[in-house]
XYZ file of C-alpha atoms in Angstrom:
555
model
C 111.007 53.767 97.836
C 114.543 54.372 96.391
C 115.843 57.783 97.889
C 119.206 59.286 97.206
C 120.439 62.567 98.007
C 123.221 65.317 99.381
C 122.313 66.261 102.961
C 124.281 69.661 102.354
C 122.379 70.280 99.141
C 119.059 72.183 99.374
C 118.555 74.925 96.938
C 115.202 74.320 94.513
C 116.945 73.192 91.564
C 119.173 70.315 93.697
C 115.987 69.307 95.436
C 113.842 69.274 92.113
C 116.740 67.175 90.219
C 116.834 65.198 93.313
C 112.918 64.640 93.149
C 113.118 63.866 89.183
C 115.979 61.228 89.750
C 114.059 59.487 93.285
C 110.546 59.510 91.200
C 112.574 57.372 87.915
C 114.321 55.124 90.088
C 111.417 54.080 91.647
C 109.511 53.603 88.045
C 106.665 56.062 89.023
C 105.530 58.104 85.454
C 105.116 61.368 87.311
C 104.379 64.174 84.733
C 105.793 67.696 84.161
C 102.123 69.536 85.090
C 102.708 67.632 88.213
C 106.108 68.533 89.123
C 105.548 71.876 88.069
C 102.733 72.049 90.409
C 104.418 71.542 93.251
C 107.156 73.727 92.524
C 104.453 76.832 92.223
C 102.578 75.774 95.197
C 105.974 75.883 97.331
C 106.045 72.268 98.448
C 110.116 72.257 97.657
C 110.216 75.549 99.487
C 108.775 73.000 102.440
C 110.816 70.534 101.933
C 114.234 72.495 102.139
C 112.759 74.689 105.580
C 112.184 70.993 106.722
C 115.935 70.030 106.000
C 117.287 73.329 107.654
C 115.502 72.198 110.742
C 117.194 68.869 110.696
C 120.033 70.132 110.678
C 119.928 70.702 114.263
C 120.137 67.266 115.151
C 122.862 66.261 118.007
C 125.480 63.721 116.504
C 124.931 61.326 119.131
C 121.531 61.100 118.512
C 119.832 57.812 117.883
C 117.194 57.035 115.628
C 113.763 56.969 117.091
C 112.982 53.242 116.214
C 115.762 52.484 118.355
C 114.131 53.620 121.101
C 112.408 52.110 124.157
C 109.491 54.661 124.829
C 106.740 52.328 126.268
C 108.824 49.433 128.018
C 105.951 49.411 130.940
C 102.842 50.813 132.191
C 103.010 53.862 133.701
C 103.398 53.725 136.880
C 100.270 55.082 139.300
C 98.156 55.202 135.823
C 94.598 55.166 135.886
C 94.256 52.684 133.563
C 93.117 48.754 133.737
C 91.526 49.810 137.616
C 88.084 49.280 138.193
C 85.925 49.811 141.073
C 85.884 46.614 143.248
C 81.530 46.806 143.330
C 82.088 47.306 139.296
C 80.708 44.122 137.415
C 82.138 43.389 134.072
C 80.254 44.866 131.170
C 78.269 47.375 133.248
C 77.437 50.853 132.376
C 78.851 53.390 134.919
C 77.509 56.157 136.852
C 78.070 59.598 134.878
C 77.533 62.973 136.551
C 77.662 66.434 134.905
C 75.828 67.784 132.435
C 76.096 68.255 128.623
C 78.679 71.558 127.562
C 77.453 73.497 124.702
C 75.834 72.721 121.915
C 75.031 69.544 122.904
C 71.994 68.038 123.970
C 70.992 65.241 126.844
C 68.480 63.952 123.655
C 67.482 63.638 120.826
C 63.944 65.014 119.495
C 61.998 61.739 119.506
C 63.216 61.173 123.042
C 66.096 58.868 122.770
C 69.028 59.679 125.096
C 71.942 60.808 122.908
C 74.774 59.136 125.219
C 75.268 55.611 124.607
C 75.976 54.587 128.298
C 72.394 55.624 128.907
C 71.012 53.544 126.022
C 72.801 50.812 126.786
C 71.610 51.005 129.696
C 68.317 50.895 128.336
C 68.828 47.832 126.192
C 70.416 46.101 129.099
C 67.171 46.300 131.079
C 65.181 45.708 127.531
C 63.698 48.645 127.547
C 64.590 49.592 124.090
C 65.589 47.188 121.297
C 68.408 46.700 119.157
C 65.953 46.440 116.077
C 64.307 49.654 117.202
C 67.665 51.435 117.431
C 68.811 50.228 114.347
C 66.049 51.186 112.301
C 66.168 54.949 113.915
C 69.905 54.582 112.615
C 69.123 53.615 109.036
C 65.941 56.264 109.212
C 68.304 59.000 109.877
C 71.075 58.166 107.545
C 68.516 58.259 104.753
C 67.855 62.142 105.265
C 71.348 62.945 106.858
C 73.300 60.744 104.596
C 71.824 62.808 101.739
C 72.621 66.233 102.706
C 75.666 65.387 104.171
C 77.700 62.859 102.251
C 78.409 60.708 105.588
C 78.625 57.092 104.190
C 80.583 55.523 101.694
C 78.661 52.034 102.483
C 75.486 51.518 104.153
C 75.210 47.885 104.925
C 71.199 48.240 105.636
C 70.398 44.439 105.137
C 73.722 43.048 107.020
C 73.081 45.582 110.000
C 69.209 44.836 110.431
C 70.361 40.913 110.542
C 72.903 41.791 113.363
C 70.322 44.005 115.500
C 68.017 40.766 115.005
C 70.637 38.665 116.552
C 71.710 41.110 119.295
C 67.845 41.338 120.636
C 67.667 37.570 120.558
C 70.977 37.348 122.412
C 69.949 39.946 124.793
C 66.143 38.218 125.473
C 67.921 34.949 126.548
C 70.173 36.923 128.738
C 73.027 37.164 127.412
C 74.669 40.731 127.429
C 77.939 41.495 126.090
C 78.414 44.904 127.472
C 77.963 48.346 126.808
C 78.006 48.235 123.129
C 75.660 45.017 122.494
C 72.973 46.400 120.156
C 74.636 49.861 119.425
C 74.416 51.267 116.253
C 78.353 52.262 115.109
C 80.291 52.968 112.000
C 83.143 52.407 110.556
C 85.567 54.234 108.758
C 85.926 53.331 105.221
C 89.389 52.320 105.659
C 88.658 49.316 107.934
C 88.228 45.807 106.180
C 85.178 44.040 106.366
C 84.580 40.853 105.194
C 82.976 40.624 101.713
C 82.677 44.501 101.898
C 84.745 46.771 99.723
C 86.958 48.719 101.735
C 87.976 52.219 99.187
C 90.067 54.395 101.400
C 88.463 57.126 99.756
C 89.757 56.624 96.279
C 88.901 54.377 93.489
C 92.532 52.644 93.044
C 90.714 50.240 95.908
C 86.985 50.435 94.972
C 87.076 47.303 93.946
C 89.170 45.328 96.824
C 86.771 43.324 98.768
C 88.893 41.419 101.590
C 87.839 37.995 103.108
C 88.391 38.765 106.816
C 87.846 41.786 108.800
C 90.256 44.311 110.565
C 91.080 43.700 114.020
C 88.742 46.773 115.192
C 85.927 45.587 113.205
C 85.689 42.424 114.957
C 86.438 43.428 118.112
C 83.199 45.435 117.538
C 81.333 42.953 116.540
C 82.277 40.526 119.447
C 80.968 43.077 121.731
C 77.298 43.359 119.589
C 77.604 46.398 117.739
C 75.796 46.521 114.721
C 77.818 48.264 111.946
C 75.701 50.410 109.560
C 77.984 51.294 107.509
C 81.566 52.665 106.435
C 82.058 56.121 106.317
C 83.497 58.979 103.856
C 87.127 60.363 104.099
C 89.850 62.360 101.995
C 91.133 60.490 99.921
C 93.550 57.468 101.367
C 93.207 59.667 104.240
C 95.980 62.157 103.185
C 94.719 65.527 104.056
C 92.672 67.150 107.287
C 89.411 68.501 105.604
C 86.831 66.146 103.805
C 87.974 66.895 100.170
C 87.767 64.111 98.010
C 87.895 63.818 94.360
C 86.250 61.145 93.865
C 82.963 60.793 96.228
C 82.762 64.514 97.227
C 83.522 66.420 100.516
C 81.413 65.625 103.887
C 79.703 68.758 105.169
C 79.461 69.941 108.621
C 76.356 69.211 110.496
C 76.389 72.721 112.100
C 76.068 74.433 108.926
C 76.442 72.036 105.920
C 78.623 75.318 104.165
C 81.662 74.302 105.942
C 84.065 71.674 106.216
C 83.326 68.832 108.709
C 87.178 68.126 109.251
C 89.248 65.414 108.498
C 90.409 62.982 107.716
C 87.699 60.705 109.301
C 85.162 63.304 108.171
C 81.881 61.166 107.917
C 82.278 59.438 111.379
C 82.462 62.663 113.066
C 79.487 63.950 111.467
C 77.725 60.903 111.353
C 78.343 60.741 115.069
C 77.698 64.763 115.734
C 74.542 64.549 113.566
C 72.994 61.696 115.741
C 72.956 58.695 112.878
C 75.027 56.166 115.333
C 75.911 56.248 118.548
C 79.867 56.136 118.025
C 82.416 55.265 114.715
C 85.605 54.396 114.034
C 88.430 56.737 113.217
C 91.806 56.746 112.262
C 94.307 59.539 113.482
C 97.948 59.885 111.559
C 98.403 63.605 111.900
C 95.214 64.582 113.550
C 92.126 62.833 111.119
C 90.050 61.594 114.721
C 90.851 64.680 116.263
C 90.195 67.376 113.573
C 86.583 66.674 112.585
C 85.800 66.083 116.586
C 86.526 69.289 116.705
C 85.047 70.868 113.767
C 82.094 69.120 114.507
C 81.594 68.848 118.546
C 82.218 65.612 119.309
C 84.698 63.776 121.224
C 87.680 62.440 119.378
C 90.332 59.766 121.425
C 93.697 58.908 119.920
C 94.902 56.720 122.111
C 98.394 55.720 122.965
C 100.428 54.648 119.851
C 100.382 50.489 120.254
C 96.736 50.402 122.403
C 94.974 49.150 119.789
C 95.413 46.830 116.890
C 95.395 48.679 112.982
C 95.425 45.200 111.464
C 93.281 45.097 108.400
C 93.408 48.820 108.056
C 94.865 50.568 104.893
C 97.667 52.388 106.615
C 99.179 56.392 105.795
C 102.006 56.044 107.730
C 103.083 53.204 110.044
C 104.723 54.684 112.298
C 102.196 57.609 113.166
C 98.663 55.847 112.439
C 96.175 55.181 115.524
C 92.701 53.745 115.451
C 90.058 55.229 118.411
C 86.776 56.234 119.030
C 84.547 59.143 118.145
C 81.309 59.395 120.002
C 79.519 62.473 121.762
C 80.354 61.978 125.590
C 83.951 60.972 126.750
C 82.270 59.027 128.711
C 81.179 56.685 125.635
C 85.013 57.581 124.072
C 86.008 55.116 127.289
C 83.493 52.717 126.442
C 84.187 51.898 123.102
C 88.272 52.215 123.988
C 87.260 49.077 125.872
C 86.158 47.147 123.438
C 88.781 47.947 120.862
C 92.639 47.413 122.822
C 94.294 44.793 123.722
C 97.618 42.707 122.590
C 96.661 41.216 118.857
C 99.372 39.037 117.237
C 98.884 40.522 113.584
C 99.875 43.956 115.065
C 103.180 44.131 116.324
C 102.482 47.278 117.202
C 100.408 46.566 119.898
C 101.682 45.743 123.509
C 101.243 42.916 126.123
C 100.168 45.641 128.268
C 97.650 47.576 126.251
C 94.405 46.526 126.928
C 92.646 49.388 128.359
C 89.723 48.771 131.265
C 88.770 52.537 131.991
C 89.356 54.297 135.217
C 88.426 52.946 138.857
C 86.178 56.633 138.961
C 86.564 57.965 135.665
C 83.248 60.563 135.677
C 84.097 62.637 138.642
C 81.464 63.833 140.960
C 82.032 66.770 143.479
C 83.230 70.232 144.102
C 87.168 69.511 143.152
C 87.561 65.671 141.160
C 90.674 67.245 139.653
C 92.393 67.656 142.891
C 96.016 67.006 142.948
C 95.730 67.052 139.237
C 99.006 69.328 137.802
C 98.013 70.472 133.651
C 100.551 72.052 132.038
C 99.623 75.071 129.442
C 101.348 76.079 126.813
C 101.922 79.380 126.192
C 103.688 80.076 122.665
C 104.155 76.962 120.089
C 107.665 79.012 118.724
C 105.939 80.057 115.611
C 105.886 83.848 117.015
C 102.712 84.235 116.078
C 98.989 84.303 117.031
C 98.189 80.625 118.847
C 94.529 81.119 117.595
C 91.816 83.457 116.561
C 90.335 85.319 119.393
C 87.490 83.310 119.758
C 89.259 79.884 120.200
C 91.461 81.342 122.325
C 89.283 82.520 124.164
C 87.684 79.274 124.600
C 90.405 77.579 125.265
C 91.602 79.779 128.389
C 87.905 79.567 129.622
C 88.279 75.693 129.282
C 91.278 75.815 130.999
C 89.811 78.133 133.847
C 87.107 75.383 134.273
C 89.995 72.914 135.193
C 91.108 74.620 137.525
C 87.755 75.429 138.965
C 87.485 71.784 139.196
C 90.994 71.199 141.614
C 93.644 71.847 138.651
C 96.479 73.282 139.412
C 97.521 75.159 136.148
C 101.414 75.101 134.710
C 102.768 77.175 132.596
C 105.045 75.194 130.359
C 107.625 75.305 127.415
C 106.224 73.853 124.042
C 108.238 76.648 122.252
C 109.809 73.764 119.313
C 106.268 72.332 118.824
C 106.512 73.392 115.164
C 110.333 71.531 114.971
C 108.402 68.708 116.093
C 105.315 69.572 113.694
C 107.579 69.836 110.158
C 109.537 66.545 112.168
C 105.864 64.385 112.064
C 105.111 65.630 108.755
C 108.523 64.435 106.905
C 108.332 60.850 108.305
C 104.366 60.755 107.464
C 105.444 62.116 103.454
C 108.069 59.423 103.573
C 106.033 56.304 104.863
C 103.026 57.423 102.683
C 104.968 57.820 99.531
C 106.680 54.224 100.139
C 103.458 52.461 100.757
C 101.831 53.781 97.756
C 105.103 53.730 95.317
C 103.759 50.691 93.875
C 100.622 51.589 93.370
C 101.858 55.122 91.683
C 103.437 53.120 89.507
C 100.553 50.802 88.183
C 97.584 53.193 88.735
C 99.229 56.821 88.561
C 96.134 58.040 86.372
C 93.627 56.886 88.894
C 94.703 58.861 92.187
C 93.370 62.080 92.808
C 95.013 65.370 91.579
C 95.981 66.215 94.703
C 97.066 62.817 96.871
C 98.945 62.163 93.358
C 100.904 65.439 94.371
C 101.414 65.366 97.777
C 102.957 61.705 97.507
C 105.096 62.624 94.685
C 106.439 65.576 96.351
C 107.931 63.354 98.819
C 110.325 61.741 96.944
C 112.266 65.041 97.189
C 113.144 63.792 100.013
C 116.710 61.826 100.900
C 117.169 58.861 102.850
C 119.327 61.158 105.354
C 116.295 63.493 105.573
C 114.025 60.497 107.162
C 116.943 59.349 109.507
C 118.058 62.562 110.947
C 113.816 63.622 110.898
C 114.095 59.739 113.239
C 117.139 61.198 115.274
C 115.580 64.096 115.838
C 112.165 62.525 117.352
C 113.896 61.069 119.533
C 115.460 63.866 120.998
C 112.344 65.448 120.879
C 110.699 63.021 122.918
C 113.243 62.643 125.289
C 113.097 66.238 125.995
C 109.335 66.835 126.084
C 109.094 63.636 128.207
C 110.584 65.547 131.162
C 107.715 67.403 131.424
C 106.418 64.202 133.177
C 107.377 65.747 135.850
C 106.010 68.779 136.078
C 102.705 67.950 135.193
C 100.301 65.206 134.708
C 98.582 66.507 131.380
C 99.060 68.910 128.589
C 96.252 70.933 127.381
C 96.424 72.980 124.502
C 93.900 74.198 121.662
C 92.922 71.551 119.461
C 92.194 74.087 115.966
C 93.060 77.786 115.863
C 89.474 78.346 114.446
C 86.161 77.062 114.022
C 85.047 74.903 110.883
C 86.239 76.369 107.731
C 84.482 76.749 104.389
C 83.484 73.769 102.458
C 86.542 71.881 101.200
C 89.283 73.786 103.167
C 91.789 72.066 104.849
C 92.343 72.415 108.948
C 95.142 72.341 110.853
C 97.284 69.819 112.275
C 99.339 72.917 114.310
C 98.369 71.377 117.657
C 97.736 67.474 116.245
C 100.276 65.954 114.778
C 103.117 66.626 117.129
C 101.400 64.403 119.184
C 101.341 61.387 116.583
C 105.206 61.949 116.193
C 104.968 60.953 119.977
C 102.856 58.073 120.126
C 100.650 59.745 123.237
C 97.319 59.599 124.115
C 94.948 62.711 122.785
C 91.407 63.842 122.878
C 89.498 66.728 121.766
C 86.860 67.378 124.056
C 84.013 70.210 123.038
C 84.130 73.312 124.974
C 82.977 76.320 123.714
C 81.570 77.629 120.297
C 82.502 80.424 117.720
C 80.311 83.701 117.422
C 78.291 81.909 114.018
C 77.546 78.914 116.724
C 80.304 76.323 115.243
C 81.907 74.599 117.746
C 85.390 74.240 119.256
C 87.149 71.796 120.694
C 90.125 71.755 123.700
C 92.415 69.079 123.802
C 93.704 66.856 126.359
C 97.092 65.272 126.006
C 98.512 62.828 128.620
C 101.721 60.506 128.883
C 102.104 57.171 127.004
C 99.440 54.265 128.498
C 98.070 57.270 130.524
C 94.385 57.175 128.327
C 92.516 56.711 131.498
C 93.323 59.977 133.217
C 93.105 61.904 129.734
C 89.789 60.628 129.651
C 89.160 61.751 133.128
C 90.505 65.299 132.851
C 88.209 65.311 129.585
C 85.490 64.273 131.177
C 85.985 66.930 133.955
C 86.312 70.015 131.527
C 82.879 68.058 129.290
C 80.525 68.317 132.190
């Protein structure tokens, strides 16, 4: 991606000649209707508030990819502890019970939390055939009023099931997620299975191998169903998507389920597996946990492996669970971190064993546990509607109910860091796709098409000083480290909105710019009875006691 450009230049015409002279140097045949288009829907109005902002870089600033954020495991984390009468593989202890909304199971009697049914299929008490074919029973009448699945591999997830109950009857059990139906987002590769990222440039690209998180599922049992729906190439937070059609909510199928991993969090919220694969760049694991009210884990920026996954940005992408208990979230993190050599992303240090305790039991398990609240995000106004506010503080009063001591803290220049995440994701977007754009600009979407075009407005001193200013950003929010032990702040300003409107990333993607671990936990539910979701933000390698303070406010 060929970028040129005066940083003191910013008025619409400079940044429209710029984006004209960026777009034919890098051979892409963008048309007038486009361009015009983005000039009347403001996006070079957003482009030059995001320069302004820059502009308040120090000059001794470094870029961020010069920094050393994650050098070791945080010391005194939860993580990689377990309890010394723990046996590997086994299904813990959980305690609590289910917030709203929810439900301890489902009408033909199964238990809807996948710790118990493992627990079940450990002891065979229930089969992975029989669970399998409830799967592929429900996605049949789900599927079709829902738009969930991009694939359903019926045939290739019955033979799996098969060999999971054999494997199981001669005794031996992989762990917690042998003979669990899961999904997979439809940007994961899977071999001889055509992965689409939501658009029909790659509806025909059937890969030999399969992503990293793919078989790290399937060397722990899990039978894949299928691959689910998304926006297309994952570029946008709600379930729009030109070419398949938008995923509905399964609270009320006339609004939005989120995204943009909109058909694993419905096909997780409306019971058709047990837990799916998401990806998260600016929010897309988060946002339709939310919308739909289930539990969404991003987990700490180089955690888990993305090989084999059709990236958005490189920088900002993370792969992590969706499921309806963080309990389960915890689980499945389990099975899919660890160090993998195609991934340089990923750290010695990253693999991820769960909390000594991590379901607390008690009158106070959050004692001695400091979360920090944010009061204002700088915008000046309104944090929320009144009703996810109000949830929110109620979530927040559980905490402290539960031990929490409750800080106030200063997340005034969330939105610097917001418009910050935003430019880099544009940027690293538009140059994996430039070729692409090039050779198939007819095929993508009206809108991707315009969003990744806009972003060659852009100048290559707009990405570094966006870099420099990340890491000043992070340096400065890091400090809060030690004040508190976890952030908490409202994961969308509303509840679900209407079919095919976009969500938020207000409260997510700062959070991607930072590389640390996030949930969205449900707590609470709008006046129609859509749910909302509170989220949980914690220090890098710190997933563990996210999880715990998650699983503290669930139940």
């Amino acid at each position: 991606m060929g970028l040129v450009g005066d940083q003191d230049a910013g008025g619409e015409g400079v940044l429209m000649d710029r984006l004209r002279a960026n777009l034919a140097a890098a051979g892409i045949p963008a048309t007038d209707e486009d361009l015009q288009r983005l000039e009347a829907d403001g996006y070079l109005d957003r482009v030059a508030e995001a320069r302004e902002v820059l502009s308040t870089v120090e000059g001794s600033s470094l870029p961020d990819f010069l920094a050393r954020w994650s050098p070791t495991m945080v010391e005194g984390s939860s993580d990689d502890l377990r309890g010394a009468d723990e046996p590997e593989g086994s299904v813990r202890e959980r305690s609590g019970s289910a917030s709203v909304g929810r439900v301890d199971a489902f009408e033909d009697g199964m238990p809807s939390r996948l710790s118990e049914v493992a627990d079940l299929v450990r002891r065979k008490e229930v089969s992975p055939v029989e669970l399998t074919e409830r799967a592929l029973a429900r996605i049949t009448t789900q599927d079709r009023a829902l738009n969930l699945f991009q694939t359903v591999l019926a045939d290739e997830a019955m033979e799996a099931a098969r060999r999971a109950e054999a494997e199981i009857v001669r005794g031996t059990y992989r762990g917690a997620l042998h003979g669990i139906p899961v999904a997979a987002k439809d940007l994961f590769d899977m071999k001889g299975t055509a992965t689409t990222a939501g658009s029909i440039v790659r509806s025909d690209t059937v890969r030999d191998t399969d992503a990293a998180a793919v078989t790290n599922l399937r060397e722990a049992g899990a039978v894949i169903v299928g691959k689910t729906c998304l926006s297309e190439f994952a570029y946008w937070p709600g379930s729009t998507n030109p070419h398949y059609g938008p995923t509905r909510n399964p609270w009320d199928p006339a609004h939005d389920a989120g995204g943009s991993s909109s058909g694993s969090a419905a096909a997780v919220a409306s019971g058709c597996v047990y837990a799916a694969l998401g990806t998260d760049t600016g929010g897309s694991i988060r946002i339709p946990a939310a919308l739909c009210g289930v539990v969404g884990h991003k987990p700490t920026f180089g955690r888990a492996s993305l090989a084999g996954c059709v990236p958005l940005a490189w920088s900002l992408d993370h792969v992590g669970p969706l499921t309806r208990h963080v309990e389960d979230a915890s689980l499945v993190l389990e099975v899919l971190c660890g160090q993998d050599s195609r991934d340089n992303r990923t750290r010695a240090w990253s693999t991820y064993r769960g909390p000594a305790h991590p379901w607390p039991a008690g009158t106070a398990p959050l004692e001695g546990v400091r979360v920090g609240v944010m009061s204002s995000d700088g915008l000046g106004q309104e944090m929320g509607s009144d009703e996810a506010m109000a949830a929110w503080r109620d979530g927040n009063e559980r905490l402290r109910v539960m031990g929490a001591e409750l800080v106030d803290v200063d997340l005034s220049d969330m939105h610097v860091l917001w418009r910050v995440s935003a430019l880099i994701l544009a940027v690293e977007a538009a140059s994996f796709h430039a070729r692409s754009l090039r050779e198939h600009y007819e095929d993508y979407g009206r809108f991707c098409r315009g969003r990744l075009v806009g972003a060659f407005a852009y100048g290559f001193e707009d990405l570094m000083q966006a870099q420099r200013l990340r890491a000043e950003l992070r340096a400065r929010w890091s400090r809060l480290w030690g004040r508190v032990d976890v952030l908490s702040t409202p994961c969308q300003p509303q509840t679900a909105p209407a079919l095919g409107v976009a969500a938020s990333t207000r409260y997510t993607n700062p959070f991607n710019a930072l590389g640390w671990p996030a949930v969205s936990v449900p707590f609470g539910a709008g006046r129609t009875g859509l749910p909302l979701g509170t989220q949980i933000v914690g220090r890098p390698w710190s997933d563990g006691e996210v999880l715990r303070v998650a699983a503290a406010l669930e139940g």
